PDB file of C-alpha atoms in Angstrom:
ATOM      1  CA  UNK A  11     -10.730 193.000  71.977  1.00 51.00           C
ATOM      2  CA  UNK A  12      -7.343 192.299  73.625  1.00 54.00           C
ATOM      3  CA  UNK A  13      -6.023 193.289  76.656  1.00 50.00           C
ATOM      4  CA  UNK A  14      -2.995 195.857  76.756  1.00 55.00           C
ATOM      5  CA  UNK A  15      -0.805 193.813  79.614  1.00 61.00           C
ATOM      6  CA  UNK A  16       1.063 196.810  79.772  1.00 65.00           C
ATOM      7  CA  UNK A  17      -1.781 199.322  80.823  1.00 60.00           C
ATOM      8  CA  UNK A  18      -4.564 196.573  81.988  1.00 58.00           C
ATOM      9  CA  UNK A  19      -6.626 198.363  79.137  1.00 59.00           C
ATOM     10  CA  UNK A  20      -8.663 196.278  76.338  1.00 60.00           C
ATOM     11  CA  UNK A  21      -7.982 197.480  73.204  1.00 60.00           C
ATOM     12  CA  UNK A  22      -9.725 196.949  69.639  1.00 63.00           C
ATOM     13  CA  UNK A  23      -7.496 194.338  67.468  1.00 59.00           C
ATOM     14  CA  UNK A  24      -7.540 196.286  64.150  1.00 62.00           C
ATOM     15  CA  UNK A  25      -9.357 193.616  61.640  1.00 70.00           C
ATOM     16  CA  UNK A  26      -6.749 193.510  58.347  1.00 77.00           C
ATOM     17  CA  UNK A  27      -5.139 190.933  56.569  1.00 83.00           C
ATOM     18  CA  UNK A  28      -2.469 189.560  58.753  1.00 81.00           C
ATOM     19  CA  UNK A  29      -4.882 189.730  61.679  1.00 85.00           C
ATOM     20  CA  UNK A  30      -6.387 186.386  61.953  1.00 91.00           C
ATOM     21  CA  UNK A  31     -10.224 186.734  62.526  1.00 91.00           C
ATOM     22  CA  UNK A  32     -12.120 184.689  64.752  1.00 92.00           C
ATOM     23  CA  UNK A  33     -13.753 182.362  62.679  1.00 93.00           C
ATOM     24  CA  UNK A  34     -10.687 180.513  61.762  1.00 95.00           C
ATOM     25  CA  UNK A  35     -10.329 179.329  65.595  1.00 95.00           C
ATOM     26  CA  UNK A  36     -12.531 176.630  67.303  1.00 96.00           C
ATOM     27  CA  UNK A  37     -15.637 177.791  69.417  1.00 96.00           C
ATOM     28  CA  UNK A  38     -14.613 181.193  67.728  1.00 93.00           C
ATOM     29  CA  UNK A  39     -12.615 181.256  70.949  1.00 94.00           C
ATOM     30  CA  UNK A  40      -8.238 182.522  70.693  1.00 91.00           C
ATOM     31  CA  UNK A  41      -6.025 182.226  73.162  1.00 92.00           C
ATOM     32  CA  UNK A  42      -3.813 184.951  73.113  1.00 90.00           C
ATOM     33  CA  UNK A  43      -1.131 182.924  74.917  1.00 92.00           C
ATOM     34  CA  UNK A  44      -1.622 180.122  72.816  1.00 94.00           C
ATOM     35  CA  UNK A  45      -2.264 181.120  69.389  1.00 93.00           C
ATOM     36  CA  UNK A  46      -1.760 177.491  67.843  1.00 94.00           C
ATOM     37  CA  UNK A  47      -5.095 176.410  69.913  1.00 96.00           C
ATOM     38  CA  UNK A  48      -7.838 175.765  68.108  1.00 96.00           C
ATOM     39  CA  UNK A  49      -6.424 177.147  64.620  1.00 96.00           C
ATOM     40  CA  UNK A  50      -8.490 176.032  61.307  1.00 97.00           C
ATOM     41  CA  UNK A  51     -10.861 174.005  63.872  1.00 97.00           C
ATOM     42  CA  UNK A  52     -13.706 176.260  63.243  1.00 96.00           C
ATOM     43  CA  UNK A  53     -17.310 174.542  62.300  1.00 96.00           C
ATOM     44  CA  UNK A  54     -18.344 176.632  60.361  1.00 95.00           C
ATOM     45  CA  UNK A  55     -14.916 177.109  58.304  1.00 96.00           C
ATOM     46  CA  UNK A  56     -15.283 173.117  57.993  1.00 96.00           C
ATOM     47  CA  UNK A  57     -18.553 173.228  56.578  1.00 94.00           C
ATOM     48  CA  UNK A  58     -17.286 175.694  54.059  1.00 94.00           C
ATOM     49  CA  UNK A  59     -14.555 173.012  53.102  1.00 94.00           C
ATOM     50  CA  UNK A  60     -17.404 170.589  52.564  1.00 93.00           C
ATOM     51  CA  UNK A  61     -19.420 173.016  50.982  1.00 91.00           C
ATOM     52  CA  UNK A  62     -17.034 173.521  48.565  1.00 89.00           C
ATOM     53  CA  UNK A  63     -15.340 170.273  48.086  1.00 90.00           C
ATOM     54  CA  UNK A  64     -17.924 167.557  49.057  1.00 88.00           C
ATOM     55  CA  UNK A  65     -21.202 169.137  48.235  1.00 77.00           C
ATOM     56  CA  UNK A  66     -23.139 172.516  49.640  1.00 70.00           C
ATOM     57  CA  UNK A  67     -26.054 169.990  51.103  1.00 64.00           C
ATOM     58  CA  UNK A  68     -23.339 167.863  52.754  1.00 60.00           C
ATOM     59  CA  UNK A  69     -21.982 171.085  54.174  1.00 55.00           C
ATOM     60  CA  UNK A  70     -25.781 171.670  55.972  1.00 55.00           C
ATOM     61  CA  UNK A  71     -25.867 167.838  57.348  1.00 52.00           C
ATOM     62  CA  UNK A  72     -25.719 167.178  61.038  1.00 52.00           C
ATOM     63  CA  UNK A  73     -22.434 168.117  63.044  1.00 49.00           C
ATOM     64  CA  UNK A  74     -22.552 164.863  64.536  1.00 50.00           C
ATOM     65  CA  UNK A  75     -22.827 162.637  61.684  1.00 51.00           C
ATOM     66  CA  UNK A  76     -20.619 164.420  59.607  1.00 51.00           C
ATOM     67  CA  UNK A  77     -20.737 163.818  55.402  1.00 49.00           C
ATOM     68  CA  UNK A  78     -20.514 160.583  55.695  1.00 51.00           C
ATOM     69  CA  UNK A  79     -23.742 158.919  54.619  1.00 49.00           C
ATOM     70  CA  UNK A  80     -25.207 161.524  52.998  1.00 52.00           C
ATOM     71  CA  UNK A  81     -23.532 162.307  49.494  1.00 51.00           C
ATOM     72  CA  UNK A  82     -24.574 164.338  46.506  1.00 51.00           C
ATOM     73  CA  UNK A  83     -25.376 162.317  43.028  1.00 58.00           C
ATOM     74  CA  UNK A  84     -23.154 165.060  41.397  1.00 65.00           C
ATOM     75  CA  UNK A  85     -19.220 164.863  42.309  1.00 70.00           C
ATOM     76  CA  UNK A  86     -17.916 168.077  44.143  1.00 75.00           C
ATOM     77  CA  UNK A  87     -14.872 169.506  43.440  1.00 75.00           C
ATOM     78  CA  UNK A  88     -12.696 167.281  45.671  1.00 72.00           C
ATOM     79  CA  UNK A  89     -14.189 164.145  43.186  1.00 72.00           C
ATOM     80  CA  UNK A  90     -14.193 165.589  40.388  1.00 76.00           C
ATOM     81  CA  UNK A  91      -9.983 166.215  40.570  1.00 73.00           C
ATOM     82  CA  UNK A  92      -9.520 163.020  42.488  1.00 78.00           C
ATOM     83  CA  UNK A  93      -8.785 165.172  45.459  1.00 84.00           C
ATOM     84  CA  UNK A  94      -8.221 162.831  48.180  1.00 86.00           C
ATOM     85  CA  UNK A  95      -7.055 164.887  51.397  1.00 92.00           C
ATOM     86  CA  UNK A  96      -6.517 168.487  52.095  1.00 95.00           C
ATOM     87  CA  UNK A  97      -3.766 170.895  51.630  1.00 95.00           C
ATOM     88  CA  UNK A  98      -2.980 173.930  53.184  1.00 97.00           C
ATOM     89  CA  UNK A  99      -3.854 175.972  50.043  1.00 97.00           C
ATOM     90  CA  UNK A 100      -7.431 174.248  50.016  1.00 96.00           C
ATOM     91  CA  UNK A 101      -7.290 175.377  54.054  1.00 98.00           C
ATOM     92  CA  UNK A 102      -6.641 179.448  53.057  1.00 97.00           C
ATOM     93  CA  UNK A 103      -9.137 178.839  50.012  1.00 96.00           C
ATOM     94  CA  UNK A 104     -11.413 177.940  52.072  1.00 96.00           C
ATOM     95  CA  UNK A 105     -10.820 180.791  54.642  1.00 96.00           C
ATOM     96  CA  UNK A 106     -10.238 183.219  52.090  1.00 93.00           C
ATOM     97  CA  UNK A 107     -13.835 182.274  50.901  1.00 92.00           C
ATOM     98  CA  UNK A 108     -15.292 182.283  54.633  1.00 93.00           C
ATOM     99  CA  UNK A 109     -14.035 185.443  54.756  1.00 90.00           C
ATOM    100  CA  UNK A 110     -16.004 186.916  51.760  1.00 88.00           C
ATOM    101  CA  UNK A 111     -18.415 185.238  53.400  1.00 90.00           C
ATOM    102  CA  UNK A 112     -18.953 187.281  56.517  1.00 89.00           C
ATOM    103  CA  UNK A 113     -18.226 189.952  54.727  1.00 86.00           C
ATOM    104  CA  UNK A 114     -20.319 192.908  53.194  1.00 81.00           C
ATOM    105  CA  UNK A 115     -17.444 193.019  50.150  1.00 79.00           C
ATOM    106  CA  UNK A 116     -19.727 191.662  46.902  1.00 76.00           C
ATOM    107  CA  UNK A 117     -16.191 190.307  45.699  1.00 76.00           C
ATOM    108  CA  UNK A 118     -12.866 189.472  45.974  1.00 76.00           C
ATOM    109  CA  UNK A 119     -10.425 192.222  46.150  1.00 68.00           C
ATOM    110  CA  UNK A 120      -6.645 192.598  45.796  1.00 69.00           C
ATOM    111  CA  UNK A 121      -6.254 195.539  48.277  1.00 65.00           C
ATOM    112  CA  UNK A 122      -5.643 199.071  48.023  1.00 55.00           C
ATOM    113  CA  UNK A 123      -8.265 202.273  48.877  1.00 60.00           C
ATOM    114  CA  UNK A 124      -8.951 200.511  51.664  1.00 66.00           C
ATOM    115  CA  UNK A 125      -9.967 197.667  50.459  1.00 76.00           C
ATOM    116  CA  UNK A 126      -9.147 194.040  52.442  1.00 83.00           C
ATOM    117  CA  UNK A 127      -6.773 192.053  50.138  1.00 85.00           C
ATOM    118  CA  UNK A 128      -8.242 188.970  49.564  1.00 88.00           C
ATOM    119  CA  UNK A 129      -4.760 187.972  47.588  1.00 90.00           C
ATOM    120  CA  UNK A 130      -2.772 189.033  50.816  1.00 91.00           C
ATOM    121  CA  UNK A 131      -4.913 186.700  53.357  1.00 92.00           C
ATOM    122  CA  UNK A 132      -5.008 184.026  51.713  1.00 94.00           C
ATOM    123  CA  UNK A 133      -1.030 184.317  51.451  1.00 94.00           C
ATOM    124  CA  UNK A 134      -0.548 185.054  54.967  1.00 95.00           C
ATOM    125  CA  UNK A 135      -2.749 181.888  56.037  1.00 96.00           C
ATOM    126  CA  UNK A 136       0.019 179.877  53.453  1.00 96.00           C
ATOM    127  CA  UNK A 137       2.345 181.305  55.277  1.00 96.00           C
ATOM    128  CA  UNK A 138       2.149 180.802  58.328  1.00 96.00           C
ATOM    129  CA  UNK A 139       0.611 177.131  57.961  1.00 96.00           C
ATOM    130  CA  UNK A 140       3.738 175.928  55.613  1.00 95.00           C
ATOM    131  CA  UNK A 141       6.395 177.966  57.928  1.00 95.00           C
ATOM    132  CA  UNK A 142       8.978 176.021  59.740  1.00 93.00           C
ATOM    133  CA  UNK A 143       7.678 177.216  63.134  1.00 94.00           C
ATOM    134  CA  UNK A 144       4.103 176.473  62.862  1.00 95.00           C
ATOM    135  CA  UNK A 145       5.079 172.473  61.308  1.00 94.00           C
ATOM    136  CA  UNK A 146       4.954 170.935  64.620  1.00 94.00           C
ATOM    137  CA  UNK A 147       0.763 171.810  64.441  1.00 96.00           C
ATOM    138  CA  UNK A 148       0.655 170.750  61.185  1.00 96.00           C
ATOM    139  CA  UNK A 149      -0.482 167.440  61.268  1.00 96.00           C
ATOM    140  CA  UNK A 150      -3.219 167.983  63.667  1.00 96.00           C
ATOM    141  CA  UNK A 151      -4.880 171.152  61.411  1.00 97.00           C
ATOM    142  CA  UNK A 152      -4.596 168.381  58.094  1.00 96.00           C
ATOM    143  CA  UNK A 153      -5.746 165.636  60.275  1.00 95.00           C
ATOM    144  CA  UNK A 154      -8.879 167.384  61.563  1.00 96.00           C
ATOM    145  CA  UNK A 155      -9.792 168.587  58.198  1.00 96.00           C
ATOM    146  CA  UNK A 156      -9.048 165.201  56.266  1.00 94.00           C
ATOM    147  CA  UNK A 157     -11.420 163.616  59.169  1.00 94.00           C
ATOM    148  CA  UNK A 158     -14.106 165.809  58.066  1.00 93.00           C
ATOM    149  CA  UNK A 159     -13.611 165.714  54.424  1.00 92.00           C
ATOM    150  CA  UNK A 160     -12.562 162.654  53.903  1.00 90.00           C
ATOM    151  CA  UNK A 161     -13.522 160.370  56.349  1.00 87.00           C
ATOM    152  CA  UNK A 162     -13.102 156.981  53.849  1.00 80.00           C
ATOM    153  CA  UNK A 163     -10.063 158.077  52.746  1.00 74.00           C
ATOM    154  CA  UNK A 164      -8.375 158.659  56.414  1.00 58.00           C
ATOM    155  CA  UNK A 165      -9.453 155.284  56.980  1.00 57.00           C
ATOM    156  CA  UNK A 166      -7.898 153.817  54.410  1.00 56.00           C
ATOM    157  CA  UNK A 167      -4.358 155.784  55.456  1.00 58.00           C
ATOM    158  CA  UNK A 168      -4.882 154.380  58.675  1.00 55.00           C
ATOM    159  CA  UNK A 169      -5.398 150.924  57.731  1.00 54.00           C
ATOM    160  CA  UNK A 170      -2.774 150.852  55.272  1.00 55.00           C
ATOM    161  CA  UNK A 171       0.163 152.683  57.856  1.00 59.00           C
ATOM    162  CA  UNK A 172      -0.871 149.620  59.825  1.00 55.00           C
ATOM    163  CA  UNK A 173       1.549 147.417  58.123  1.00 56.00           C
ATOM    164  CA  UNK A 174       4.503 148.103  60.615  1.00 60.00           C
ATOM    165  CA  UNK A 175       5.976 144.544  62.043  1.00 64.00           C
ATOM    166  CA  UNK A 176       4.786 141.199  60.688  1.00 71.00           C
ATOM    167  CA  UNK A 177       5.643 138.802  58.224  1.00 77.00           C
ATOM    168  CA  UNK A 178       4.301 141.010  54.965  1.00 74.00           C
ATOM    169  CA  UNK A 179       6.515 143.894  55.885  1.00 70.00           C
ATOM    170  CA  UNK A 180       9.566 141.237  56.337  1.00 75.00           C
ATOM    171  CA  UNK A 181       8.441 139.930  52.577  1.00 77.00           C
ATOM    172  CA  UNK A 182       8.705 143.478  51.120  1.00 74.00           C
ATOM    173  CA  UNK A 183      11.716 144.671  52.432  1.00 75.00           C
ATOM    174  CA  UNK A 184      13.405 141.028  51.606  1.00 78.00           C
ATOM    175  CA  UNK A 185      12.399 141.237  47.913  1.00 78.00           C
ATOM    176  CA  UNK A 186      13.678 145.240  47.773  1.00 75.00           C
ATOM    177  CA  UNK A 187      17.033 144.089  49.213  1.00 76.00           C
ATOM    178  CA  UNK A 188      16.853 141.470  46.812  1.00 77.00           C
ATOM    179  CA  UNK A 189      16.326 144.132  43.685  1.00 74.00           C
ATOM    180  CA  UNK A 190      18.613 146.328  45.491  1.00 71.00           C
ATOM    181  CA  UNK A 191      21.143 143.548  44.706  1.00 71.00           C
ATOM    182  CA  UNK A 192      19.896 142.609  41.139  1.00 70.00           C
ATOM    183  CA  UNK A 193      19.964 145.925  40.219  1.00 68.00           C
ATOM    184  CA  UNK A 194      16.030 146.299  40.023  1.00 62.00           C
ATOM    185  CA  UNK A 195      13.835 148.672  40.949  1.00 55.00           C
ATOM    186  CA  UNK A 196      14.927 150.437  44.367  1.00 52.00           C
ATOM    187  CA  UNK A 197      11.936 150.454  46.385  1.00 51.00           C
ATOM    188  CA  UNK A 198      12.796 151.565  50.351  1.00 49.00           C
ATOM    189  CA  UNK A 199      10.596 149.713  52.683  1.00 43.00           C
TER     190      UNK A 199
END
């Protein structure tokens, strides 16, 4: 439901594909002012990531532990192609999948006689995550999902973008002025 601000009437928001449903926003809560809050924060959309990528009993492991600790024997998906942080296709994957989910559909569909096209949501969410507009909110949506997914591996980002003054950054950026000059390899530090 939404309200009309012109008649002070709520009104059904029609469910389709370029509607975004509630359980790609936080708390299943939107803010109709602020569409950008809480967008691809969803728990349960995250535990589908997990599900999918990590390992289905990861997925079902406490909220506030996370996967961390608690790994399958078997690689999931993520391992198995040395997947190391998400994307935003893995993101409308993932809610393309939640979607079929919550669904009564007993597969995925491409549209037409009224049918929900799977093919056209999980464009849309592309879309609108890789536009121009939406980049500034970017980073966040990737960094909450790498968090979640990939806890050792955001870690290890961090630690390494640490390197930003000191005497090992000075070393690196001498020797590439110094190949720069040699005519070596041209490595920008």
């Amino acid at each position: 439901m939404k309200l009309n601000e012109e008649t002070n009437v709520e009104e059904e928001i029609v469910t389709n594909e370029e509607n975004f449903p509630l359980f790609l926003y936080k708390n299943r809560e939107c803010n109709m002012n602020k569409l950008t809050e809480g967008l691809m924060e969803n728990e349960f959309l995250l535990r589908m990531g997990i599900g999918i990528f990590i390992s289905p009993s990861v997925a079902t492991f406490s909220v506030s532990t996370g996967p961390k600790g608690l790994r399958s024997a078997r690689q999931g998906k993520a391992g198995r192609h040395k997947m190391t942080e998400i994307t935003v296709e893995a993101i409308a994957y993932v809610a393309m999948q939640a979607r079929l989910a919550l669904s009564s559909d007993e597969q995925f569909h491409s549209g037409g006689q009224g049918n929900f096209s799977y093919l056209l949501f999980y464009n849309t969410v592309v879309d609108v995550l890789r536009s121009d507009t939406f980049a500034p909110f970017l980073p966040h949506v990737l960094a909450v999902w790498n968090r979640r997914l990939f806890p050792d591996e955001t870690k290890a980002r961090r630690e390494h973008k640490s390197m930003s003054s000191g005497t090992a950054l000075k070393l690196l950026r001498q020797l590439c002025k110094e190949n720069q000059i040699a005519g070596r390899r041209k490595d920008v530090w």
